[in-house]
PDB file of C-alpha atoms and ligand atoms in Angstrom:
ATOM      1  CA  MET A1487       5.157  -0.118  -2.446  1.00 80.00           C
ATOM      2  CA  LEU A1488       1.687  -1.342  -3.289  1.00 87.00           C
ATOM      3  CA  PRO A1489      -0.267   0.774  -5.778  1.00 87.00           C
ATOM      4  CA  GLY A1490      -3.035   2.781  -4.122  1.00 87.00           C
ATOM      5  CA  LEU A1491      -1.274   3.197  -0.795  1.00 90.00           C
ATOM      6  CA  PRO A1492      -0.665   6.763   0.361  1.00 89.00           C
ATOM      7  CA  ALA A1493       2.980   7.782   0.018  1.00 88.00           C
ATOM      8  CA  ASP A1494       3.164   8.496   3.748  1.00 88.00           C
ATOM      9  CA  ILE A1495       1.739   5.127   4.858  1.00 91.00           C
ATOM     10  CA  ASP A1496       4.642   4.665   7.259  1.00 89.00           C
ATOM     11  CA  GLN A1497       3.673   7.880   9.065  1.00 90.00           C
ATOM     12  CA  ILE A1498       0.255   6.494   9.898  1.00 92.00           C
ATOM     13  CA  LYS A1499       0.049   5.444  13.512  1.00 92.00           C
ATOM     14  CA  GLY A1500      -0.277   1.743  14.095  1.00 91.00           C
ATOM     15  CA  PHE A1501       1.429  -1.461  15.018  1.00 90.00           C
ATOM     16  CA  LEU A1502       1.930  -3.534  11.890  1.00 94.00           C
ATOM     17  CA  HIS A1503       5.070  -5.197  10.569  1.00 96.00           C
ATOM     18  CA  PRO A1504       5.629  -4.603   6.825  1.00 95.00           C
ATOM     19  CA  GLU A1505       5.513  -8.364   6.169  1.00 97.00           C
ATOM     20  CA  GLU A1506       2.220  -8.598   8.051  1.00 98.00           C
ATOM     21  CA  ALA A1507       0.847  -5.700   6.030  1.00 97.00           C
ATOM     22  CA  ALA A1508       1.865  -7.384   2.778  1.00 97.00           C
ATOM     23  CA  ALA A1509       0.253 -10.667   3.872  1.00 98.00           C
ATOM     24  CA  LEU A1510      -2.986  -8.929   4.866  1.00 98.00           C
ATOM     25  CA  HIS A1511      -3.120  -7.257   1.476  1.00 98.00           C
ATOM     26  CA  ARG A1512      -2.413 -10.510  -0.348  1.00 98.00           C
ATOM     27  CA  TRP A1513      -5.185 -12.399   1.477  1.00 98.00           C
ATOM     28  CA  ALA A1514      -7.586  -9.484   1.115  1.00 98.00           C
ATOM     29  CA  ARG A1515      -6.999  -9.408  -2.611  1.00 98.00           C
ATOM     30  CA  THR A1516      -8.144 -13.006  -3.101  1.00 98.00           C
ATOM     31  CA  GLN A1517     -10.856 -12.998  -0.434  1.00 98.00           C
ATOM     32  CA  SER A1518     -12.515  -9.723  -1.398  1.00 98.00           C
ATOM     33  CA  ALA A1519     -13.450 -11.346  -4.696  1.00 98.00           C
ATOM     34  CA  ALA A1520     -15.668 -13.712  -2.666  1.00 98.00           C
ATOM     35  CA  GLY A1521     -17.354 -11.278  -0.276  1.00 98.00           C
ATOM     36  CA  PRO A1522     -16.870  -8.476   2.222  1.00 98.00           C
ATOM     37  CA  LEU A1523     -14.101  -8.247   4.814  1.00 99.00           C
ATOM     38  CA  LEU A1524     -14.409  -7.252   8.435  1.00 99.00           C
ATOM     39  CA  GLU A1525     -11.639  -5.921  10.610  1.00 98.00           C
ATOM     40  CA  ILE A1526     -11.876  -5.640  14.389  1.00 98.00           C
ATOM     41  CA  GLY A1527      -9.637  -2.993  15.907  1.00 97.00           C
ATOM     42  CA  SER A1528      -8.973  -0.462  13.156  1.00 97.00           C
ATOM     43  CA  TYR A1529      -7.284   2.117  15.403  1.00 96.00           C
ATOM     44  CA  CYS A1530      -5.984   4.815  13.015  1.00 97.00           C
ATOM     45  CA  GLY A1531      -6.605   2.789   9.869  1.00 97.00           C
ATOM     46  CA  LYS A1532      -3.172   1.515   8.914  1.00 97.00           C
ATOM     47  CA  SER A1533      -4.167  -2.125   8.393  1.00 98.00           C
ATOM     48  CA  THR A1534      -7.520  -0.929   7.048  1.00 98.00           C
ATOM     49  CA  LEU A1535      -5.682   0.769   4.198  1.00 98.00           C
ATOM     50  CA  TYR A1536      -3.969  -2.465   3.176  1.00 98.00           C
ATOM     51  CA  LEU A1537      -7.282  -4.315   3.264  1.00 98.00           C
ATOM     52  CA  GLY A1538      -9.081  -1.412   1.621  1.00 98.00           C
ATOM     53  CA  ILE A1539      -6.935  -1.017  -1.467  1.00 97.00           C
ATOM     54  CA  ALA A1540      -7.276  -4.752  -2.104  1.00 98.00           C
ATOM     55  CA  ALA A1541     -11.061  -4.681  -1.625  1.00 98.00           C
ATOM     56  CA  ARG A1542     -11.438  -1.619  -3.820  1.00 98.00           C
ATOM     57  CA  ASP A1543      -9.859  -3.477  -6.742  1.00 95.00           C
ATOM     58  CA  ASN A1544     -12.630  -6.085  -6.426  1.00 97.00           C
ATOM     59  CA  GLY A1545     -15.453  -3.621  -5.801  1.00 98.00           C
ATOM     60  CA  SER A1546     -15.827  -5.128  -2.331  1.00 98.00           C
ATOM     61  CA  THR A1547     -16.229  -3.645   1.153  1.00 98.00           C
ATOM     62  CA  VAL A1548     -14.194  -3.565   4.348  1.00 99.00           C
ATOM     63  CA  PHE A1549     -16.266  -3.155   7.497  1.00 99.00           C
ATOM     64  CA  ALA A1550     -13.928  -1.461   9.943  1.00 98.00           C
ATOM     65  CA  LEU A1551     -15.154  -2.158  13.460  1.00 98.00           C
ATOM     66  CA  ASP A1552     -13.748  -0.169  16.352  1.00 98.00           C
ATOM     67  CA  HIS A1553     -15.279   1.769  19.238  1.00 97.00           C
ATOM     68  CA  HIS A1554     -12.346   4.130  18.736  1.00 98.00           C
ATOM     69  CA  ARG A1555     -11.928   4.534  22.491  1.00 96.00           C
ATOM     70  CA  GLY A1556      -8.626   2.653  22.441  1.00 92.00           C
ATOM     71  CA  SER A1557      -7.727  -0.732  23.866  1.00 88.00           C
ATOM     72  CA  GLU A1558      -6.500  -1.263  27.403  1.00 86.00           C
ATOM     73  CA  GLU A1559      -2.911  -0.428  26.471  1.00 87.00           C
ATOM     74  CA  HIS A1560      -3.885   2.902  24.842  1.00 91.00           C
ATOM     75  CA  GLN A1561      -5.543   4.398  27.902  1.00 91.00           C
ATOM     76  CA  LEU A1562      -4.124   7.367  29.819  1.00 91.00           C
ATOM     77  CA  GLY A1563      -1.057   6.248  31.751  1.00 90.00           C
ATOM     78  CA  GLU A1564      -0.683   2.971  29.834  1.00 91.00           C
ATOM     79  CA  MET A1565       2.278   1.876  27.748  1.00 89.00           C
ATOM     80  CA  PHE A1566       0.898   2.725  24.295  1.00 89.00           C
ATOM     81  CA  HIS A1567      -0.995   5.882  25.236  1.00 92.00           C
ATOM     82  CA  ASP A1568      -0.701   8.611  22.592  1.00 93.00           C
ATOM     83  CA  PRO A1569      -1.567  12.110  23.873  1.00 92.00           C
ATOM     84  CA  ALA A1570      -2.361  13.214  20.300  1.00 92.00           C
ATOM     85  CA  LEU A1571      -5.213  10.688  20.267  1.00 93.00           C
ATOM     86  CA  TYR A1572      -6.718  11.792  23.560  1.00 94.00           C
ATOM     87  CA  ASP A1573      -9.801  13.980  23.777  1.00 91.00           C
ATOM     88  CA  ALA A1574      -9.087  15.816  27.018  1.00 89.00           C
ATOM     89  CA  GLN A1575     -12.506  17.455  27.092  1.00 91.00           C
ATOM     90  CA  MET A1576     -14.236  14.086  26.974  1.00 88.00           C
ATOM     91  CA  GLY A1577     -11.514  12.437  29.041  1.00 92.00           C
ATOM     92  CA  GLN A1578     -11.356   9.631  26.488  1.00 95.00           C
ATOM     93  CA  VAL A1579      -9.161   8.267  23.752  1.00 94.00           C
ATOM     94  CA  ASP A1580     -10.650   9.085  20.346  1.00 96.00           C
ATOM     95  CA  THR A1581      -9.018   7.527  17.286  1.00 97.00           C
ATOM     96  CA  PHE A1582     -12.003   7.970  14.966  1.00 98.00           C
ATOM     97  CA  LYS A1583     -11.059  11.420  13.680  1.00 96.00           C
ATOM     98  CA  GLU A1584      -7.592  10.228  12.739  1.00 96.00           C
ATOM     99  CA  PHE A1585      -9.028   7.022  11.247  1.00 98.00           C
ATOM    100  CA  ARG A1586     -11.519   8.895   9.067  1.00 98.00           C
ATOM    101  CA  ARG A1587      -8.872  11.322   7.887  1.00 97.00           C
ATOM    102  CA  ASN A1588      -6.578   8.478   6.802  1.00 97.00           C
ATOM    103  CA  ILE A1589      -9.338   6.597   4.986  1.00 98.00           C
ATOM    104  CA  SER A1590     -10.542   9.719   3.178  1.00 97.00           C
ATOM    105  CA  ARG A1591      -7.072  10.779   2.149  1.00 96.00           C
ATOM    106  CA  ALA A1592      -6.529   7.349   0.612  1.00 96.00           C
ATOM    107  CA  GLY A1593      -9.758   7.684  -1.377  1.00 96.00           C
ATOM    108  CA  LEU A1594     -11.345   4.710   0.356  1.00 98.00           C
ATOM    109  CA  ASP A1595     -14.602   6.282   1.570  1.00 98.00           C
ATOM    110  CA  ASP A1596     -16.637   4.104  -0.789  1.00 98.00           C
ATOM    111  CA  THR A1597     -14.804   0.921   0.181  1.00 98.00           C
ATOM    112  CA  VAL A1598     -14.304   1.178   3.920  1.00 98.00           C
ATOM    113  CA  VAL A1599     -17.454   1.294   6.054  1.00 98.00           C
ATOM    114  CA  PRO A1600     -16.662   2.280   9.632  1.00 98.00           C
ATOM    115  CA  VAL A1601     -18.673   0.565  12.323  1.00 98.00           C
ATOM    116  CA  VAL A1602     -18.096   2.652  15.431  1.00 98.00           C
ATOM    117  CA  ALA A1603     -19.271   0.319  18.160  1.00 98.00           C
ATOM    118  CA  GLY A1604     -18.195  -2.386  20.535  1.00 97.00           C
ATOM    119  CA  SER A1605     -17.686  -5.832  19.079  1.00 98.00           C
ATOM    120  CA  ALA A1606     -20.623  -7.538  20.816  1.00 98.00           C
ATOM    121  CA  ALA A1607     -23.058  -4.707  20.070  1.00 98.00           C
ATOM    122  CA  ALA A1608     -22.132  -4.650  16.391  1.00 98.00           C
ATOM    123  CA  ALA A1609     -22.443  -8.433  16.108  1.00 98.00           C
ATOM    124  CA  ARG A1610     -25.876  -8.673  17.721  1.00 97.00           C
ATOM    125  CA  HIS A1611     -27.885  -8.347  14.503  1.00 98.00           C
ATOM    126  CA  TRP A1612     -25.143  -9.067  12.017  1.00 98.00           C
ATOM    127  CA  GLN A1613     -26.272 -11.297   9.135  1.00 98.00           C
ATOM    128  CA  THR A1614     -23.737 -10.830   6.357  1.00 98.00           C
ATOM    129  CA  PRO A1615     -21.359 -13.738   5.657  1.00 98.00           C
ATOM    130  CA  LEU A1616     -17.735 -12.628   5.579  1.00 98.00           C
ATOM    131  CA  ALA A1617     -14.966 -13.697   3.224  1.00 98.00           C
ATOM    132  CA  MET A1618     -12.278 -12.538   5.626  1.00 99.00           C
ATOM    133  CA  LEU A1619     -12.147 -11.605   9.288  1.00 99.00           C
ATOM    134  CA  PHE A1620      -9.153  -9.836  10.770  1.00 98.00           C
ATOM    135  CA  ILE A1621      -9.091  -9.795  14.569  1.00 98.00           C
ATOM    136  CA  ASP A1622      -6.853  -7.132  16.090  1.00 97.00           C
ATOM    137  CA  GLY A1623      -9.043  -5.753  18.861  1.00 96.00           C
ATOM    138  CA  GLY A1624      -8.485  -5.643  22.598  1.00 93.00           C
ATOM    139  CA  HIS A1625      -5.850  -8.033  23.891  1.00 91.00           C
ATOM    140  CA  SER A1626      -7.403  -8.911  27.226  1.00 93.00           C
ATOM    141  CA  LEU A1627      -8.615 -12.495  27.238  1.00 96.00           C
ATOM    142  CA  ASP A1628     -12.173 -11.265  27.653  1.00 96.00           C
ATOM    143  CA  ALA A1629     -11.978  -8.912  24.652  1.00 96.00           C
ATOM    144  CA  ALA A1630     -10.262 -11.458  22.405  1.00 97.00           C
ATOM    145  CA  LEU A1631     -12.759 -14.188  23.312  1.00 98.00           C
ATOM    146  CA  THR A1632     -15.670 -11.835  22.664  1.00 98.00           C
ATOM    147  CA  ASP A1633     -14.291 -10.945  19.243  1.00 98.00           C
ATOM    148  CA  TYR A1634     -13.772 -14.577  18.336  1.00 98.00           C
ATOM    149  CA  ARG A1635     -17.124 -15.803  19.648  1.00 98.00           C
ATOM    150  CA  CYS A1636     -19.121 -12.959  18.141  1.00 98.00           C
ATOM    151  CA  TRP A1637     -17.579 -13.002  14.687  1.00 98.00           C
ATOM    152  CA  ALA A1638     -15.887 -16.285  13.732  1.00 98.00           C
ATOM    153  CA  GLY A1639     -19.278 -17.851  13.034  1.00 98.00           C
ATOM    154  CA  HIS A1640     -19.956 -15.227  10.376  1.00 98.00           C
ATOM    155  CA  LEU A1641     -17.127 -16.464   8.183  1.00 98.00           C
ATOM    156  CA  GLN A1642     -18.304 -18.205   5.062  1.00 98.00           C
ATOM    157  CA  ARG A1643     -16.806 -21.582   4.119  1.00 98.00           C
ATOM    158  CA  GLY A1644     -13.377 -20.994   2.660  1.00 98.00           C
ATOM    159  CA  GLY A1645     -13.231 -17.668   4.498  1.00 98.00           C
ATOM    160  CA  ILE A1646     -10.015 -16.440   6.051  1.00 99.00           C
ATOM    161  CA  LEU A1647      -9.521 -15.744   9.742  1.00 98.00           C
ATOM    162  CA  ALA A1648      -6.452 -13.613  10.401  1.00 98.00           C
ATOM    163  CA  ILE A1649      -5.393 -12.894  13.986  1.00 98.00           C
ATOM    164  CA  HIS A1650      -2.806 -10.310  14.911  1.00 98.00           C
ATOM    165  CA  ASP A1651      -0.294 -10.501  17.769  1.00 96.00           C
ATOM    166  CA  VAL A1652      -0.145 -14.276  18.037  1.00 97.00           C
ATOM    167  CA  TYR A1653       3.086 -14.990  19.898  1.00 95.00           C
ATOM    168  CA  LEU A1654       4.395 -18.406  20.841  1.00 89.00           C
ATOM    169  CA  ASP A1655       6.676 -16.785  23.394  1.00 89.00           C
ATOM    170  CA  ALA A1656       4.798 -15.018  26.186  1.00 88.00           C
ATOM    171  CA  ALA A1657       7.792 -12.725  26.657  1.00 88.00           C
ATOM    172  CA  LEU A1658       7.085 -11.181  23.244  1.00 87.00           C
ATOM    173  CA  GLY A1659       3.441 -10.379  23.770  1.00 83.00           C
ATOM    174  CA  GLY A1660       0.181 -11.150  25.525  1.00 83.00           C
ATOM    175  CA  GLN A1661      -1.335 -14.563  25.044  1.00 94.00           C
ATOM    176  CA  ALA A1662      -5.000 -13.722  24.447  1.00 96.00           C
ATOM    177  CA  PRO A1663      -4.698 -13.648  20.629  1.00 97.00           C
ATOM    178  CA  ARG A1664      -2.895 -16.987  20.813  1.00 97.00           C
ATOM    179  CA  ALA A1665      -5.693 -18.365  22.981  1.00 97.00           C
ATOM    180  CA  ILE A1666      -8.339 -17.643  20.331  1.00 98.00           C
ATOM    181  CA  TYR A1667      -6.022 -18.933  17.631  1.00 98.00           C
ATOM    182  CA  ARG A1668      -5.827 -22.253  19.503  1.00 97.00           C
ATOM    183  CA  LEU A1669      -9.549 -22.221  20.122  1.00 98.00           C
ATOM    184  CA  ALA A1670     -10.140 -21.878  16.384  1.00 98.00           C
ATOM    185  CA  LEU A1671      -7.806 -24.771  15.578  1.00 97.00           C
ATOM    186  CA  GLN A1672      -9.262 -26.966  18.308  1.00 97.00           C
ATOM    187  CA  SER A1673     -12.780 -26.367  17.014  1.00 97.00           C
ATOM    188  CA  GLY A1674     -11.913 -28.422  13.955  1.00 97.00           C
ATOM    189  CA  LEU A1675     -13.537 -25.720  11.798  1.00 97.00           C
ATOM    190  CA  PHE A1676     -10.278 -24.114  10.714  1.00 98.00           C
ATOM    191  CA  GLU A1677      -7.015 -25.135   9.132  1.00 98.00           C
ATOM    192  CA  CYS A1678      -3.729 -23.309   9.401  1.00 97.00           C
ATOM    193  CA  CYS A1679      -2.617 -21.375   6.319  1.00 98.00           C
ATOM    194  CA  GLU A1680       0.432 -19.435   7.387  1.00 98.00           C
ATOM    195  CA  GLN A1681       2.068 -17.393  10.105  1.00 97.00           C
ATOM    196  CA  VAL A1682       3.790 -14.149   9.107  1.00 98.00           C
ATOM    197  CA  GLU A1683       5.556 -12.518  12.029  1.00 97.00           C
ATOM    198  CA  SER A1684       2.738 -12.298  14.596  1.00 97.00           C
ATOM    199  CA  LEU A1685      -0.040 -12.594  12.023  1.00 98.00           C
ATOM    200  CA  ALA A1686      -1.691 -16.027  12.079  1.00 98.00           C
ATOM    201  CA  VAL A1687      -3.866 -16.949   9.112  1.00 98.00           C
ATOM    202  CA  LEU A1688      -6.478 -19.718   9.203  1.00 98.00           C
ATOM    203  CA  ARG A1689      -9.050 -20.916   6.722  1.00 98.00           C
ATOM    204  CA  ARG A1690     -12.637 -21.818   7.586  1.00 98.00           C
ATOM    205  CA  LEU A1691     -13.212 -25.329   6.287  1.00 97.00           C
TER     206      LEU A1691
HETATM  207 MG1   MG B2536      -2.250  -5.664  16.788  1.00 53.63          MG
END
């Protein structure tokens, strides 16, 4: 277990393979020495914790972007809906309370800066170059394309673009993350670094 992780990390809600978590942490450790990190789709903060403990060691920052209203698959009646993360009064998914609790309990309040907004709205006036971008937001083609188009250009040279849920086999998962992965490669601006389970890692040339 990585130092700095809460003992109950496996109880934290989220969809992250242990090998993917280890890879995210490893890349975040090197990249956070060069600048801030930005994650799209923090959900309850599981991946954020792996990025956060790495960034904290370098005195860096993780911007954790999520509207906290859940992706398509988290909505009421959908496959990954979690009643514990549903605000019945508002009639909306709300993962922010759980996210904040997990970040605070891990002592990462000074490292992780939540950006509670949609991807396009948050990007509109963004100016800060990023050393690492982790895209794990909505998996509709529209959402994935928006995330890529709004944020990939903010990566500094040598920056790392990590994309979650990239599956070669459509039977294993949706193809929107793979579509932006291919878009990045085809742009000629990125080179492939590694693929760990469904986590694809590219470097901005
Ligand atoms: Mg994911």
